[in-house]
Coordinates of N, CA and C in Angstrom, one line a residue:
M146 N 77.4 78.3 129.1 CA 78.6 78.1 128.3 C 79.1 79.5 128.0
P147 N 80.4 79.8 128.3 CA 81.0 81.1 128.0 C 81.1 81.3 126.4
E148 N 80.9 82.6 126.1 CA 81.0 82.9 124.7 C 82.4 82.9 124.2
T149 N 82.7 82.5 123.0 CA 84.0 82.5 122.4 C 84.4 83.9 122.0
P150 N 85.6 84.4 122.4 CA 86.0 85.8 122.0 C 86.2 85.8 120.5
T151 N 85.8 86.8 119.8 CA 86.0 86.9 118.4 C 87.1 87.9 118.0
G152 N 87.6 88.7 118.9 CA 88.6 89.7 118.6 C 89.8 89.5 119.4
P153 N 90.9 90.3 119.1 CA 92.1 90.1 119.9 C 92.0 90.6 121.2
K154 N 92.8 90.0 122.2 CA 92.8 90.5 123.5 C 93.8 91.6 123.7
S155 N 93.7 92.4 124.7 CA 94.6 93.5 124.9 C 95.9 92.8 125.5
A156 N 97.0 93.5 125.3 CA 98.3 92.9 125.7 C 98.3 93.1 127.3
A157 N 99.0 92.1 127.9 CA 99.2 92.2 129.3 C 100.0 93.4 129.7
E158 N 99.9 93.9 130.9 CA 100.7 95.0 131.3 C 102.2 94.8 131.1
L159 N 102.7 93.6 131.5 CA 104.1 93.2 131.4 C 104.5 93.3 129.9
T160 N 103.7 92.8 129.0 CA 104.0 92.9 127.6 C 104.1 94.3 127.1
T161 N 103.1 95.2 127.5 CA 103.1 96.5 127.1 C 104.3 97.3 127.6
V162 N 104.7 97.1 128.8 CA 105.9 97.7 129.3 C 107.2 97.2 128.6
A163 N 107.3 95.9 128.3 CA 108.4 95.4 127.6 C 108.5 96.0 126.2
N164 N 107.3 96.1 125.5 CA 107.3 96.6 124.1 C 107.7 98.1 124.2
Q165 N 107.3 98.9 125.2 CA 107.6 100.3 125.2 C 109.1 100.4 125.4
A166 N 109.7 99.5 126.3 CA 111.2 99.6 126.5 C 111.9 99.2 125.2
A167 N 111.5 98.2 124.5 CA 112.1 97.8 123.3 C 112.0 98.9 122.2
A168 N 110.9 99.6 122.2 CA 110.7 100.6 121.2 C 111.8 101.7 121.2
T169 N 112.4 101.9 122.3 CA 113.4 102.9 122.4 C 114.7 102.5 121.7
S170 N 114.9 101.2 121.4 CA 116.1 100.7 120.7 C 115.8 100.3 119.3
V171 N 114.6 100.3 118.8 CA 114.3 99.8 117.5 C 113.7 101.0 116.7
T172 N 114.2 101.1 115.4 CA 113.7 102.1 114.6 C 113.4 101.5 113.2
F173 N 112.3 101.8 112.6 CA 112.0 101.4 111.3 C 112.2 102.5 110.2
D174 N 112.7 103.6 110.7 CA 113.0 104.8 109.8 C 114.3 104.5 109.1
D175 N 115.2 103.7 109.7 CA 116.4 103.4 109.1 C 116.3 102.4 107.9
E176 N 116.5 102.8 106.7 CA 116.3 102.0 105.6 C 117.5 101.0 105.3
A177 N 118.6 101.1 106.1 CA 119.8 100.3 105.8 C 119.5 98.8 105.6
D178 N 118.8 98.3 106.6 CA 118.5 96.8 106.5 C 117.7 96.5 105.2
F179 N 116.8 97.3 104.8 CA 116.1 97.0 103.6 C 117.0 97.2 102.4
Q180 N 117.9 98.1 102.4 CA 118.9 98.3 101.3 C 119.8 97.1 101.2
R181 N 120.3 96.6 102.4 CA 121.1 95.4 102.4 C 120.4 94.2 101.9
A182 N 119.1 94.1 102.3 CA 118.3 92.9 101.7 C 118.2 93.0 100.2
Q183 N 118.0 94.2 99.7 CA 117.9 94.3 98.2 C 119.3 94.0 97.6
Q184 N 120.4 94.4 98.2 CA 121.7 94.1 97.6 C 121.9 92.5 97.5
G185 N 121.4 91.8 98.5 CA 121.5 90.3 98.5 C 120.4 89.6 97.7
L186 N 119.5 90.4 97.1 CA 118.4 89.8 96.4 C 118.9 89.2 95.1
I187 N 118.6 87.9 94.9 CA 119.1 87.2 93.7 C 118.1 87.4 92.6
A188 N 116.8 87.3 92.9 CA 115.8 87.5 91.9 C 114.4 87.8 92.6
T189 N 113.5 88.4 91.8 CA 112.2 88.6 92.3 C 111.3 87.5 91.8
L190 N 110.1 87.4 92.2 CA 109.1 86.5 91.7 C 108.0 87.3 91.0
P191 N 108.2 87.4 89.7 CA 107.3 88.3 88.9 C 105.8 87.9 89.0
E192 N 105.6 86.6 89.1 CA 104.2 86.1 89.2 C 103.9 85.8 90.7
G193 N 104.8 86.0 91.6 CA 104.6 85.8 93.0 C 104.5 84.3 93.4
R194 N 104.9 83.4 92.5 CA 104.8 82.0 92.8 C 106.1 81.2 92.5
V195 N 106.3 80.2 93.3 CA 107.4 79.2 93.0 C 106.8 77.9 92.6
L196 N 107.2 77.4 91.5 CA 106.7 76.1 91.0 C 107.8 75.0 91.1
A197 N 107.4 73.8 91.4 CA 108.3 72.6 91.3 C 107.5 71.5 90.7
D198 N 107.9 71.0 89.6 CA 107.2 69.9 88.9 C 105.8 70.3 88.6
D199 N 105.6 71.6 88.2 CA 104.3 72.2 87.8 C 103.4 72.3 88.9
Q200 N 103.9 72.2 90.1 CA 103.0 72.3 91.3 C 103.5 73.6 92.0
V201 N 102.5 74.4 92.5 CA 102.8 75.6 93.3 C 103.2 75.2 94.7
V202 N 104.5 75.6 95.0 CA 105.0 75.3 96.3 C 105.1 76.5 97.2
W203 N 105.0 77.7 96.6 CA 104.9 78.9 97.4 C 104.1 79.9 96.6
D204 N 103.2 80.6 97.2 CA 102.4 81.6 96.5 C 102.2 82.8 97.4
C205 N 103.0 83.9 97.0 CA 103.0 85.1 97.7 C 101.6 85.7 97.8
G206 N 100.8 85.5 96.8 CA 99.5 86.0 96.8 C 98.6 85.6 97.9
R207 N 98.9 84.4 98.5 CA 98.2 84.0 99.7 C 98.4 84.9 100.9
Y208 N 99.4 85.8 100.8 CA 99.7 86.6 102.0 C 99.3 88.1 101.7
D209 N 98.6 88.3 100.6 CA 98.2 89.7 100.2 C 97.3 90.3 101.3
F210 N 96.6 89.5 102.1 CA 95.7 90.0 103.1 C 96.5 90.8 104.1
L211 N 97.8 90.5 104.2 CA 98.6 91.3 105.2 C 98.8 92.7 104.8
R212 N 98.7 93.0 103.5 CA 98.9 94.4 103.1 C 97.9 95.4 103.8
D213 N 96.7 95.0 103.9 CA 95.7 95.9 104.4 C 95.1 95.6 105.8
Q214 N 95.3 94.4 106.2 CA 94.6 93.9 107.4 C 95.5 93.8 108.7
I215 N 96.7 94.1 108.6 CA 97.6 94.1 109.8 C 97.3 95.4 110.6
P216 N 96.8 95.3 111.8 CA 96.6 96.6 112.6 C 97.9 97.2 112.8
F217 N 97.8 98.5 112.8 CA 99.1 99.3 113.1 C 99.4 99.2 114.6
I218 N 100.6 98.9 114.9 CA 101.0 98.8 116.3 C 102.0 99.9 116.5
P219 N 101.6 101.0 117.1 CA 102.5 102.2 117.2 C 103.8 102.0 117.9
V220 N 103.9 101.0 118.8 CA 105.2 100.8 119.5 C 106.3 100.4 118.5
F221 N 106.0 99.6 117.5 CA 107.0 99.1 116.7 C 106.8 99.6 115.2
G222 N 105.7 100.1 114.9 CA 105.4 100.4 113.5 C 105.4 99.2 112.6
V223 N 104.8 98.1 113.1 CA 104.8 96.8 112.4 C 104.1 96.9 111.1
K224 N 103.1 97.7 110.9 CA 102.4 97.8 109.6 C 103.3 98.3 108.5
A225 N 104.1 99.3 108.9 CA 105.0 99.9 107.9 C 106.1 98.9 107.5
A226 N 106.6 98.2 108.5 CA 107.7 97.3 108.2 C 107.1 96.1 107.4
S227 N 106.0 95.6 107.8 CA 105.4 94.4 107.0 C 105.0 94.8 105.6
T228 N 104.5 96.1 105.5 CA 104.1 96.5 104.1 C 105.3 96.6 103.3
R229 N 106.4 97.1 103.8 CA 107.7 97.1 102.9 C 108.2 95.7 102.6
F230 N 108.0 94.8 103.6 CA 108.4 93.4 103.4 C 107.6 92.8 102.3
M231 N 106.3 92.9 102.3 CA 105.4 92.4 101.4 C 105.7 92.9 100.0
A232 N 106.0 94.2 99.9 CA 106.3 94.9 98.7 C 107.6 94.3 98.1
S233 N 108.5 93.9 99.0 CA 109.8 93.4 98.5 C 109.7 92.1 97.9
L234 N 108.6 91.3 98.2 CA 108.4 90.0 97.6 C 107.9 90.1 96.2
R235 N 107.4 91.1 95.7 CA 106.9 91.2 94.3 C 107.9 91.9 93.4

């Protein structure tokens, strides 16, 4: 019986090439999108939760693992973007 893989697989060559091509047109250094998102922000979630009828229907704390456990992907800088996104939720 083959062993079940426990870690992520490497990207296929086609995926790697496509990511490298896309990386030339995407930049996370431009803060304009984040500024526009803040302008449209109606309110923050001080406790990080949304309640309906005294029941938690959304809990941002359940996604705290994303802050430290997302591997950095140099092609897109995903960790930096997701870290800023998670920070904007609080």
